[in-house]
Tab-separated table of N, CA and C in Angstrom:
chain	number	residue	atom	x	y	z
A	1	THR	N	95.520	99.026	83.432
A	1	THR	CA	94.515	99.733	84.212
A	1	THR	C	94.428	101.181	83.769
A	2	GLY	N	93.418	101.875	84.197
A	2	GLY	CA	93.234	103.259	83.806
A	2	GLY	C	93.361	104.223	84.965
A	3	GLY	N	94.154	103.876	85.974
A	3	GLY	CA	94.338	104.750	87.125
A	3	GLY	C	94.966	106.067	86.709
A	4	ILE	N	94.756	107.087	87.528
A	4	ILE	CA	95.253	108.418	87.215
A	4	ILE	C	96.250	108.842	88.285
A	5	ALA	N	97.479	109.166	87.876
A	5	ALA	CA	98.529	109.676	88.764
A	5	ALA	C	98.868	108.707	89.892
A	6	ASP	N	98.880	107.418	89.616
A	6	ASP	CA	99.241	106.412	90.605
A	6	ASP	C	100.701	106.012	90.423
A	7	VAL	N	101.347	105.597	91.528
A	7	VAL	CA	102.727	105.125	91.488
A	7	VAL	C	102.776	103.790	92.208
A	8	ALA	N	103.320	102.776	91.560
A	8	ALA	CA	103.483	101.459	92.167
A	8	ALA	C	104.891	100.966	91.892
A	9	ILE	N	105.658	100.763	92.956
A	9	ILE	CA	107.034	100.282	92.827
A	9	ILE	C	107.211	99.129	93.800
A	10	GLY	N	107.601	97.973	93.296
A	10	GLY	CA	107.834	96.818	94.154
A	10	GLY	C	107.033	95.621	93.693
A	11	TYR	N	107.497	94.447	94.089
A	11	TYR	CA	106.850	93.206	93.719
A	11	TYR	C	105.407	93.196	94.206
A	12	GLN	N	104.471	93.061	93.316
A	12	GLN	CA	103.034	92.995	93.556
A	12	GLN	C	102.447	94.238	94.237
A	13	ALA	N	103.126	95.365	94.162
A	13	ALA	CA	102.549	96.610	94.683
A	13	ALA	C	101.358	96.974	93.794
A	14	MET	N	100.203	97.208	94.374
A	14	MET	CA	98.949	97.494	93.656
A	14	MET	C	98.664	96.434	92.601
A	15	ASP	N	99.107	95.229	92.851
A	15	ASP	CA	99.077	94.145	91.867
A	15	ASP	C	97.697	93.683	91.441
A	16	THR	N	96.761	93.573	92.338
A	16	THR	CA	95.483	92.959	91.988
A	16	THR	C	94.395	93.979	91.671
A	17	MET	N	94.764	95.160	91.325
A	17	MET	CA	93.772	96.201	91.047
A	17	MET	C	93.573	96.373	89.548
A	18	ASP	N	93.034	95.354	88.937
A	18	ASP	CA	92.891	95.428	87.489
A	18	ASP	C	91.450	95.358	86.998
A	19	ASP	N	90.504	95.227	87.890
A	19	ASP	CA	89.113	95.146	87.452
A	19	ASP	C	88.293	96.339	87.940
A	20	THR	N	88.027	96.409	89.222
A	20	THR	CA	87.145	97.450	89.741
A	20	THR	C	87.860	98.759	90.045
A	21	ALA	N	89.176	98.752	90.117
A	21	ALA	CA	89.911	99.941	90.542
A	21	ALA	C	90.534	100.694	89.373
A	22	ASP	N	89.971	100.558	88.189
A	22	ASP	CA	90.566	101.178	87.016
A	22	ASP	C	90.690	102.691	87.105
A	23	GLU	N	89.882	103.320	87.882
A	23	GLU	CA	89.950	104.779	87.988
A	23	GLU	C	90.495	105.248	89.334
A	24	LEU	N	91.169	104.398	90.054
A	24	LEU	CA	91.790	104.766	91.310
A	24	LEU	C	92.755	105.922	91.063
A	25	THR	N	92.711	106.949	91.902
A	25	THR	CA	93.450	108.172	91.634
A	25	THR	C	94.394	108.553	92.765
A	26	ALA	N	95.586	109.022	92.377
A	26	ALA	CA	96.564	109.628	93.287
A	26	ALA	C	97.005	108.703	94.416
A	27	CYS	N	97.296	107.459	94.088
A	27	CYS	CA	97.750	106.498	95.087
A	27	CYS	C	99.234	106.209	94.898
A	28	VAL	N	99.921	105.926	96.010
A	28	VAL	CA	101.332	105.588	95.970
A	28	VAL	C	101.516	104.289	96.744
A	29	ALA	N	102.130	103.307	96.118
A	29	ALA	CA	102.428	102.033	96.772
A	29	ALA	C	103.882	101.683	96.468
A	30	ILE	N	104.700	101.640	97.507
A	30	ILE	CA	106.116	101.323	97.336
A	30	ILE	C	106.469	100.210	98.306
A	31	GLY	N	106.877	99.062	97.762
A	31	GLY	CA	107.267	97.932	98.595
A	31	GLY	C	106.577	96.656	98.174
A	32	ASN	N	107.102	95.547	98.633
A	32	ASN	CA	106.556	94.234	98.351
A	32	ASN	C	105.085	94.165	98.794
A	33	LYS	N	104.182	93.953	97.879
A	33	LYS	CA	102.739	93.806	98.117
A	33	LYS	C	102.093	95.015	98.807
A	34	ALA	N	102.712	96.174	98.705
A	34	ALA	CA	102.125	97.377	99.303
A	34	ALA	C	100.815	97.707	98.592
A	35	PHE	N	99.779	98.017	99.357
A	35	PHE	CA	98.448	98.363	98.825
A	35	PHE	C	98.074	97.434	97.681
A	36	ARG	N	98.185	96.150	97.944
A	36	ARG	CA	97.907	95.142	96.912
A	36	ARG	C	96.444	95.144	96.510
A	37	GLY	N	95.544	95.350	97.465
A	37	GLY	CA	94.121	95.435	97.152
A	37	GLY	C	93.489	94.126	96.775
A	38	ASN	N	92.375	94.228	96.050
A	38	ASN	CA	91.607	93.065	95.642
A	38	ASN	C	90.989	93.364	94.278
A	39	ALA	N	91.165	92.478	93.341
A	39	ALA	CA	90.724	92.716	91.961
A	39	ALA	C	89.229	92.937	91.831
A	40	THR	N	88.445	92.385	92.727
A	40	THR	CA	86.995	92.523	92.577
A	40	THR	C	86.352	93.496	93.554
A	41	SER	N	87.103	93.977	94.563
A	41	SER	CA	86.449	94.861	95.521
A	41	SER	C	87.186	96.161	95.832
A	42	THR	N	88.373	96.366	95.301
A	42	THR	CA	89.039	97.647	95.532
A	42	THR	C	88.330	98.699	94.693
A	43	THR	N	87.945	99.800	95.333
A	43	THR	CA	87.177	100.829	94.641
A	43	THR	C	87.880	102.177	94.682
A	44	THR	N	87.319	103.120	93.957
A	44	THR	CA	87.880	104.465	93.974
A	44	THR	C	87.686	105.119	95.337
A	45	GLY	N	86.970	104.472	96.238
A	45	GLY	CA	86.868	104.951	97.603
A	45	GLY	C	88.199	104.927	98.331
A	46	ALA	N	89.203	104.307	97.748
A	46	ALA	CA	90.546	104.253	98.333
A	46	ALA	C	91.479	105.276	97.679
A	47	ASP	N	90.921	106.237	96.962
A	47	ASP	CA	91.740	107.279	96.332
A	47	ASP	C	92.638	107.956	97.361
A	48	GLY	N	93.837	108.317	96.939
A	48	GLY	CA	94.751	109.052	97.796
A	48	GLY	C	95.494	108.208	98.809
A	49	THR	N	95.429	106.898	98.685
A	49	THR	CA	96.129	106.005	99.608
A	49	THR	C	97.630	106.076	99.385
A	50	ILE	N	98.374	106.105	100.489
A	50	ILE	CA	99.835	106.056	100.415
A	50	ILE	C	100.290	104.898	101.284
A	51	ALA	N	100.951	103.922	100.681
A	51	ALA	CA	101.441	102.742	101.391
A	51	ALA	C	102.904	102.538	101.038
A	52	ILE	N	103.765	102.676	102.035
A	52	ILE	CA	105.200	102.520	101.814
A	52	ILE	C	105.722	101.497	102.812
A	53	GLY	N	106.230	100.398	102.307
A	53	GLY	CA	106.752	99.327	103.155
A	53	GLY	C	106.168	98.002	102.734
A	54	SER	N	106.886	96.950	103.009
A	54	SER	CA	106.430	95.627	102.640
A	54	SER	C	105.072	95.336	103.268
A	55	GLU	N	104.091	95.082	102.436
A	55	GLU	CA	102.711	94.746	102.794
A	55	GLU	C	101.972	95.849	103.557
A	56	ALA	N	102.427	97.068	103.462
A	56	ALA	CA	101.692	98.182	104.078
A	56	ALA	C	100.339	98.313	103.383
A	57	LEU	N	99.274	98.352	104.148
A	57	LEU	CA	97.892	98.448	103.644
A	57	LEU	C	97.614	97.438	102.532
A	58	ALA	N	98.159	96.254	102.657
A	58	ALA	CA	98.045	95.235	101.605
A	58	ALA	C	96.613	94.839	101.294
A	59	ALA	N	95.718	94.857	102.266
A	59	ALA	CA	94.348	94.381	102.058
A	59	ALA	C	93.332	95.500	101.812
A	60	LEU	N	93.756	96.745	101.812
A	60	LEU	CA	92.817	97.861	101.690
A	60	LEU	C	92.021	97.802	100.387
A	61	THR	N	90.706	97.938	100.504
A	61	THR	CA	89.854	97.933	99.320
A	61	THR	C	89.072	99.237	99.169
A	62	THR	N	88.786	99.895	100.264
A	62	THR	CA	88.108	101.188	100.221
A	62	THR	C	88.464	101.930	101.507
A	63	GLY	N	88.225	103.205	101.535
A	63	GLY	CA	88.620	104.002	102.695
A	63	GLY	C	89.671	105.007	102.273
A	64	ALA	N	89.252	106.198	102.002
A	64	ALA	CA	90.152	107.223	101.469
A	64	ALA	C	91.006	107.849	102.563
A	65	GLY	N	92.145	108.391	102.144
A	65	GLY	CA	92.983	109.177	103.029
A	65	GLY	C	93.843	108.395	103.992
A	66	ASN	N	94.121	107.140	103.701
A	66	ASN	CA	94.995	106.348	104.563
A	66	ASN	C	96.449	106.516	104.161
A	67	VAL	N	97.312	106.602	105.165
A	67	VAL	CA	98.756	106.662	104.944
A	67	VAL	C	99.388	105.634	105.866
A	68	ALA	N	100.198	104.742	105.311
A	68	ALA	CA	100.896	103.742	106.117
A	68	ALA	C	102.341	103.661	105.650
A	69	VAL	N	103.255	103.800	106.614
A	69	VAL	CA	104.680	103.708	106.311
A	69	VAL	C	105.290	102.738	107.306
A	70	GLY	N	105.808	101.615	106.806
A	70	GLY	CA	106.444	100.630	107.675
A	70	GLY	C	106.054	99.219	107.303
A	71	PHE	N	106.903	98.283	107.630
A	71	PHE	CA	106.659	96.872	107.380
A	71	PHE	C	105.369	96.443	108.074
A	72	ASN	N	104.430	95.901	107.316
A	72	ASN	CA	103.138	95.407	107.814
A	72	ASN	C	102.253	96.476	108.459
A	73	ALA	N	102.543	97.726	108.257
A	73	ALA	CA	101.689	98.777	108.823
A	73	ALA	C	100.303	98.687	108.184
A	74	GLY	N	99.276	98.494	108.988
A	74	GLY	CA	97.906	98.403	108.483
A	74	GLY	C	97.671	97.253	107.532
A	75	ILE	N	98.422	96.187	107.647
A	75	ILE	CA	98.381	95.072	106.688
A	75	ILE	C	96.989	94.477	106.481
A	76	LEU	N	96.151	94.396	107.509
A	76	LEU	CA	94.845	93.753	107.389
A	76	LEU	C	93.693	94.726	107.162
A	77	GLN	N	93.956	96.003	107.232
A	77	GLN	CA	92.900	97.020	107.089
A	77	GLN	C	92.245	96.902	105.715
A	78	THR	N	90.921	96.714	105.695
A	78	THR	CA	90.217	96.598	104.416
A	78	THR	C	89.434	97.852	104.066
A	79	ASP	N	88.866	98.524	105.068
A	79	ASP	CA	88.006	99.648	104.704
A	79	ASP	C	88.013	100.835	105.675
A	80	GLY	N	88.952	100.920	106.552
A	80	GLY	CA	89.036	102.086	107.427
A	80	GLY	C	89.494	103.300	106.627
A	81	ALA	N	89.187	104.487	107.108
A	81	ALA	CA	89.555	105.709	106.387
A	81	ALA	C	90.310	106.662	107.304
A	82	GLN	N	91.089	107.513	106.707
A	82	GLN	CA	91.786	108.602	107.383
A	82	GLN	C	92.675	108.137	108.526
A	83	ASN	N	93.347	107.015	108.333
A	83	ASN	CA	94.312	106.529	109.312
A	83	ASN	C	95.715	106.918	108.878
A	84	THR	N	96.546	107.323	109.834
A	84	THR	CA	97.955	107.602	109.581
A	84	THR	C	98.745	106.643	110.455
A	85	LEU	N	99.463	105.717	109.822
A	85	LEU	CA	100.135	104.624	110.525
A	85	LEU	C	101.612	104.631	110.161
A	86	ILE	N	102.466	104.829	111.144
A	86	ILE	CA	103.898	104.895	110.868
A	86	ILE	C	104.635	103.995	111.845
A	87	GLY	N	105.350	103.015	111.319
A	87	GLY	CA	106.153	102.133	112.145
A	87	GLY	C	105.965	100.676	111.791
A	88	TYR	N	106.961	99.906	112.100
A	88	TYR	CA	106.943	98.463	111.888
A	88	TYR	C	105.746	97.872	112.633
A	89	GLY	N	104.828	97.261	111.918
A	89	GLY	CA	103.682	96.595	112.517
A	89	GLY	C	102.634	97.510	113.136
A	90	ALA	N	102.700	98.787	112.857
A	90	ALA	CA	101.724	99.718	113.429
A	90	ALA	C	100.313	99.354	112.971
A	91	HIS	N	99.408	99.199	113.921
A	91	HIS	CA	97.975	98.965	113.649
A	91	HIS	C	97.761	97.735	112.760
A	92	LYS	N	98.586	96.734	112.904
A	92	LYS	CA	98.578	95.616	111.952
A	92	LYS	C	97.399	94.658	112.068
A	93	ALA	N	96.702	94.592	113.195
A	93	ALA	CA	95.571	93.666	113.330
A	93	ALA	C	94.234	94.302	112.958
A	94	ALA	N	94.192	95.621	112.895
A	94	ALA	CA	92.942	96.311	112.540
A	94	ALA	C	92.529	95.860	111.148
A	95	ASP	N	91.297	95.367	111.023
A	95	ASP	CA	90.938	94.808	109.724
A	95	ASP	C	89.736	95.442	109.046
A	96	ALA	N	88.853	96.094	109.769
A	96	ALA	CA	87.686	96.668	109.092
A	96	ALA	C	87.037	97.743	109.951
A	97	GLY	N	86.884	98.909	109.398
A	97	GLY	CA	86.125	99.954	110.042
A	97	GLY	C	86.896	100.953	110.882
A	98	GLU	N	88.032	100.586	111.423
A	98	GLU	CA	88.788	101.505	112.269
A	98	GLU	C	89.165	102.744	111.450
A	99	ALA	N	88.887	103.941	111.999
A	99	ALA	CA	89.086	105.166	111.217
A	99	ALA	C	89.567	106.326	112.084
A	100	GLY	N	90.242	107.261	111.445
A	100	GLY	CA	90.663	108.488	112.099
A	100	GLY	C	91.752	108.305	113.134
A	101	ASN	N	92.554	107.281	112.999
A	101	ASN	CA	93.602	106.991	113.983
A	101	ASN	C	94.964	107.494	113.532
A	102	VAL	N	95.757	107.960	114.490
A	102	VAL	CA	97.159	108.300	114.253
A	102	VAL	C	97.952	107.355	115.143
A	103	VAL	N	98.728	106.468	114.525
A	103	VAL	CA	99.458	105.442	115.258
A	103	VAL	C	100.916	105.479	114.799
A	104	VAL	N	101.823	105.785	115.741
A	104	VAL	CA	103.236	105.936	115.396
A	104	VAL	C	104.082	105.143	116.375
A	105	GLY	N	104.913	104.229	115.868
A	105	GLY	CA	105.840	103.488	116.708
A	105	GLY	C	105.877	102.016	116.361
A	106	TYR	N	106.950	101.380	116.750
A	106	TYR	CA	107.134	99.948	116.540
A	106	TYR	C	105.996	99.195	117.223
A	107	ASN	N	105.219	98.458	116.459
A	107	ASN	CA	104.084	97.665	116.941
A	107	ASN	C	103.070	98.477	117.753
A	108	ALA	N	103.036	99.757	117.571
A	108	ALA	CA	102.043	100.583	118.270
A	108	ALA	C	100.641	100.200	117.786
A	109	GLY	N	99.722	100.029	118.696
A	109	GLY	CA	98.351	99.666	118.345
A	109	GLY	C	98.260	98.380	117.554
A	110	SER	N	99.235	97.509	117.696
A	110	SER	CA	99.360	96.343	116.813
A	110	SER	C	98.283	95.284	116.957
A	111	ALA	N	97.557	95.233	118.065
A	111	ALA	CA	96.515	94.216	118.231
A	111	ALA	C	95.109	94.816	118.231
A	112	ILE	N	94.989	96.108	118.024
A	112	ILE	CA	93.662	96.732	117.979
A	112	ILE	C	92.868	96.107	116.841
A	113	ASN	N	91.685	95.583	117.171
A	113	ASN	CA	90.881	94.929	116.153
A	113	ASN	C	89.398	94.996	116.519
A	114	ALA	N	88.881	96.194	116.590
A	114	ALA	CA	87.445	96.412	116.811
A	114	ALA	C	87.033	97.525	115.850
A	115	ALA	N	86.014	97.285	115.080
A	115	ALA	CA	85.599	98.223	114.039
A	115	ALA	C	85.316	99.625	114.570
A	116	THR	N	84.983	99.737	115.842
A	116	THR	CA	84.671	101.047	116.418
A	116	THR	C	85.865	101.676	117.128
A	117	SER	N	87.056	101.170	116.875
A	117	SER	CA	88.271	101.774	117.444
A	117	SER	C	88.667	102.953	116.563
A	118	ASP	N	88.133	104.117	116.902
A	118	ASP	CA	88.293	105.300	116.059
A	118	ASP	C	88.873	106.484	116.830
A	119	ASN	N	89.471	107.392	116.085
A	119	ASN	CA	89.920	108.692	116.591
A	119	ASN	C	90.903	108.595	117.750
A	120	ASN	N	91.860	107.703	117.625
A	120	ASN	CA	92.888	107.525	118.647
A	120	ASN	C	94.195	108.164	118.213
A	121	THR	N	94.957	108.637	119.194
A	121	THR	CA	96.308	109.134	118.952
A	121	THR	C	97.240	108.297	119.804
A	122	ILE	N	98.074	107.501	119.150
A	122	ILE	CA	98.941	106.545	119.840
A	122	ILE	C	100.366	106.738	119.340
A	123	VAL	N	101.274	107.079	120.263
A	123	VAL	CA	102.661	107.319	119.887
A	123	VAL	C	103.570	106.613	120.881
A	124	GLY	N	104.416	105.714	120.397
A	124	GLY	CA	105.380	105.047	121.262
A	124	GLY	C	105.603	103.601	120.886
A	125	ASN	N	106.770	103.118	121.223
A	125	ASN	CA	107.143	101.737	120.998
A	125	ASN	C	106.178	100.824	121.756
A	126	GLU	N	105.433	100.001	121.048
A	126	GLU	CA	104.452	99.073	121.609
A	126	GLU	C	103.433	99.765	122.527
A	127	ALA	N	103.084	100.970	122.194
A	127	ALA	CA	102.069	101.710	122.953
A	127	ALA	C	100.674	101.238	122.555
A	128	ALA	N	99.771	101.195	123.509
A	128	ALA	CA	98.363	100.847	123.267
A	128	ALA	C	98.225	99.667	122.328
A	129	ILE	N	98.861	98.584	122.663
A	129	ILE	CA	98.815	97.408	121.797
A	129	ILE	C	97.371	97.030	121.493
A	130	GLY	N	96.485	97.100	122.484
A	130	GLY	CA	95.058	96.880	122.248
A	130	GLY	C	94.678	95.428	122.104
A	131	GLY	N	93.486	95.223	121.530
A	131	GLY	CA	92.951	93.886	121.346
A	131	GLY	C	91.583	93.971	120.717
A	132	ALA	N	90.701	93.023	121.030
A	132	ALA	CA	89.389	92.942	120.399
A	132	ALA	C	88.374	93.941	120.953
A	133	ALA	N	88.637	94.518	122.110
A	133	ALA	CA	87.705	95.496	122.684
A	133	ALA	C	87.895	96.859	122.014
A	134	ALA	N	86.828	97.611	121.916
A	134	ALA	CA	86.885	98.925	121.271
A	134	ALA	C	87.764	99.889	122.050
A	135	MET	N	88.525	100.673	121.322
A	135	MET	CA	89.370	101.709	121.893
A	135	MET	C	89.100	102.972	121.082
A	136	SER	N	88.478	103.965	121.701
A	136	SER	CA	88.109	105.167	120.965
A	136	SER	C	88.488	106.423	121.724
A	137	ASN	N	88.900	107.434	120.978
A	137	ASN	CA	89.193	108.760	121.522
A	137	ASN	C	90.260	108.739	122.603
A	138	VAL	N	91.213	107.825	122.523
A	138	VAL	CA	92.277	107.760	123.522
A	138	VAL	C	93.515	108.506	123.033
A	139	VAL	N	94.296	108.983	123.990
A	139	VAL	CA	95.589	109.598	123.711
A	139	VAL	C	96.606	108.814	124.517
A	140	VAL	N	97.540	108.188	123.821
A	140	VAL	CA	98.549	107.360	124.469
A	140	VAL	C	99.914	107.777	123.938
A	141	ILE	N	100.776	108.222	124.849
A	141	ILE	CA	102.109	108.661	124.444
A	141	ILE	C	103.121	108.054	125.401
A	142	GLY	N	104.029	107.246	124.875
A	142	GLY	CA	105.077	106.652	125.690
A	142	GLY	C	105.289	105.192	125.375
A	143	SER	N	106.510	104.756	125.472
A	143	SER	CA	106.847	103.365	125.217
A	143	SER	C	106.092	102.454	126.180
A	144	GLY	N	105.337	101.522	125.648
A	144	GLY	CA	104.591	100.564	126.458
A	144	GLY	C	103.405	101.141	127.214
A	145	ALA	N	103.092	102.393	126.978
A	145	ALA	CA	101.947	102.998	127.670
A	145	ALA	C	100.660	102.298	127.267
A	146	MET	N	99.800	102.025	128.206
A	146	MET	CA	98.507	101.374	128.017
A	146	MET	C	98.618	100.089	127.198
A	147	ALA	N	99.706	99.370	127.391
A	147	ALA	CA	99.961	98.157	126.608
A	147	ALA	C	99.124	96.966	127.048
A	148	GLY	N	98.559	96.977	128.230
A	148	GLY	CA	97.848	95.808	128.732
A	148	GLY	C	96.343	95.913	128.707
A	149	SER	N	95.789	96.820	127.937
A	149	SER	CA	94.337	97.034	127.963
A	149	SER	C	93.577	96.207	126.947
A	150	GLY	N	94.232	95.290	126.273
A	150	GLY	CA	93.694	94.525	125.155
A	150	GLY	C	92.248	94.116	125.160
A	151	GLY	N	91.779	93.437	126.176
A	151	GLY	CA	90.413	92.948	126.194
A	151	GLY	C	89.434	93.880	126.875
A	152	ASN	N	89.874	95.087	127.171
A	152	ASN	CA	89.043	96.023	127.916
A	152	ASN	C	88.764	97.273	127.093
A	153	ALA	N	87.505	97.594	126.924
A	153	ALA	CA	87.126	98.770	126.140
A	153	ALA	C	87.642	100.046	126.802
A	154	GLN	N	88.072	100.983	125.978
A	154	GLN	CA	88.573	102.270	126.456
A	154	GLN	C	87.938	103.384	125.630
A	155	ASP	N	87.518	104.447	126.303
A	155	ASP	CA	86.962	105.601	125.599
A	155	ASP	C	87.408	106.868	126.322
A	156	GLY	N	88.209	107.678	125.643
A	156	GLY	CA	88.653	108.938	126.198
A	156	GLY	C	89.788	108.833	127.201
A	157	THR	N	90.401	107.692	127.332
A	157	THR	CA	91.506	107.500	128.274
A	157	THR	C	92.745	108.244	127.782
A	158	VAL	N	93.493	108.831	128.726
A	158	VAL	CA	94.745	109.518	128.408
A	158	VAL	C	95.858	108.882	129.222
A	159	ALA	N	96.911	108.424	128.549
A	159	ALA	CA	98.068	107.823	129.212
A	159	ALA	C	99.327	108.449	128.632
A	160	ILE	N	100.089	109.136	129.476
A	160	ILE	CA	101.302	109.795	128.995
A	160	ILE	C	102.467	109.383	129.880
A	161	GLY	N	103.523	108.858	129.263
A	161	GLY	CA	104.719	108.435	129.977
A	161	GLY	C	105.021	106.978	129.704
A	162	SER	N	106.276	106.638	129.842
A	162	SER	CA	106.703	105.259	129.614
A	162	SER	C	105.940	104.321	130.547
A	163	ALA	N	105.292	103.331	129.997
A	163	ALA	CA	104.517	102.314	130.706
A	163	ALA	C	103.334	102.893	131.502
A	164	ALA	N	102.901	104.103	131.191
A	164	ALA	CA	101.744	104.696	131.878
A	164	ALA	C	100.492	103.850	131.636
A	165	LEU	N	99.764	103.563	132.677
A	165	LEU	CA	98.538	102.759	132.633
A	165	LEU	C	98.760	101.418	131.925
A	166	LYS	N	99.933	100.865	132.041
A	166	LYS	CA	100.278	99.623	131.368
A	166	LYS	C	99.348	98.463	131.725
A	167	SER	N	98.862	98.412	132.937
A	167	SER	CA	98.001	97.322	133.370
A	167	SER	C	96.546	97.724	133.497
A	168	LEU	N	96.142	98.766	132.836
A	168	LEU	CA	94.761	99.253	132.908
A	168	LEU	C	93.777	98.190	132.430
A	169	THR	N	92.739	97.941	133.231
A	169	THR	CA	91.739	96.942	132.852
A	169	THR	C	90.349	97.522	132.702
A	170	SER	N	90.131	98.754	133.130
A	170	SER	CA	88.837	99.389	132.917
A	170	SER	C	89.044	100.898	132.859
A	171	GLY	N	88.020	101.605	132.464
A	171	GLY	CA	88.199	103.051	132.434
A	171	GLY	C	87.366	103.770	131.389
A	172	ILE	N	86.199	103.252	131.092
A	172	ILE	CA	85.357	103.917	130.106
A	172	ILE	C	84.762	105.154	130.734
């Protein structure tokens, strides 16, 4: 490939980026299948990606400025941009479009899967697990905080403290 200043360490790290991603720049992939991409659809739109951990950002094809550290962190994300994901399974179900999120903690935001789930700050063990409903502009800090809102859309909700708003079902 003709990538510039890229680093790939680990089994199949950046493995399938041999056709369309020849000019991918300044990417780091460390771990089994980290930032594996797709041979026919990964583009230079994913420049600057950092994926550290087994299968971190494994499916990413475009979306600049993503950072994922942890086992399966952002594993299904294909095209979201400017996400910072730290922790085992952080944001692992998000698959397309989710952008501008900061997700830190074991399985934090792990079931969020709505393309319009953007600009969230989620910190804590299993915090804001989420689901198929959109979650936007929320601030969640604390272990298990807002963990039960999965099927309910949230916009601008703030939950601070261990298990805060754990059973929240509405609140747009």
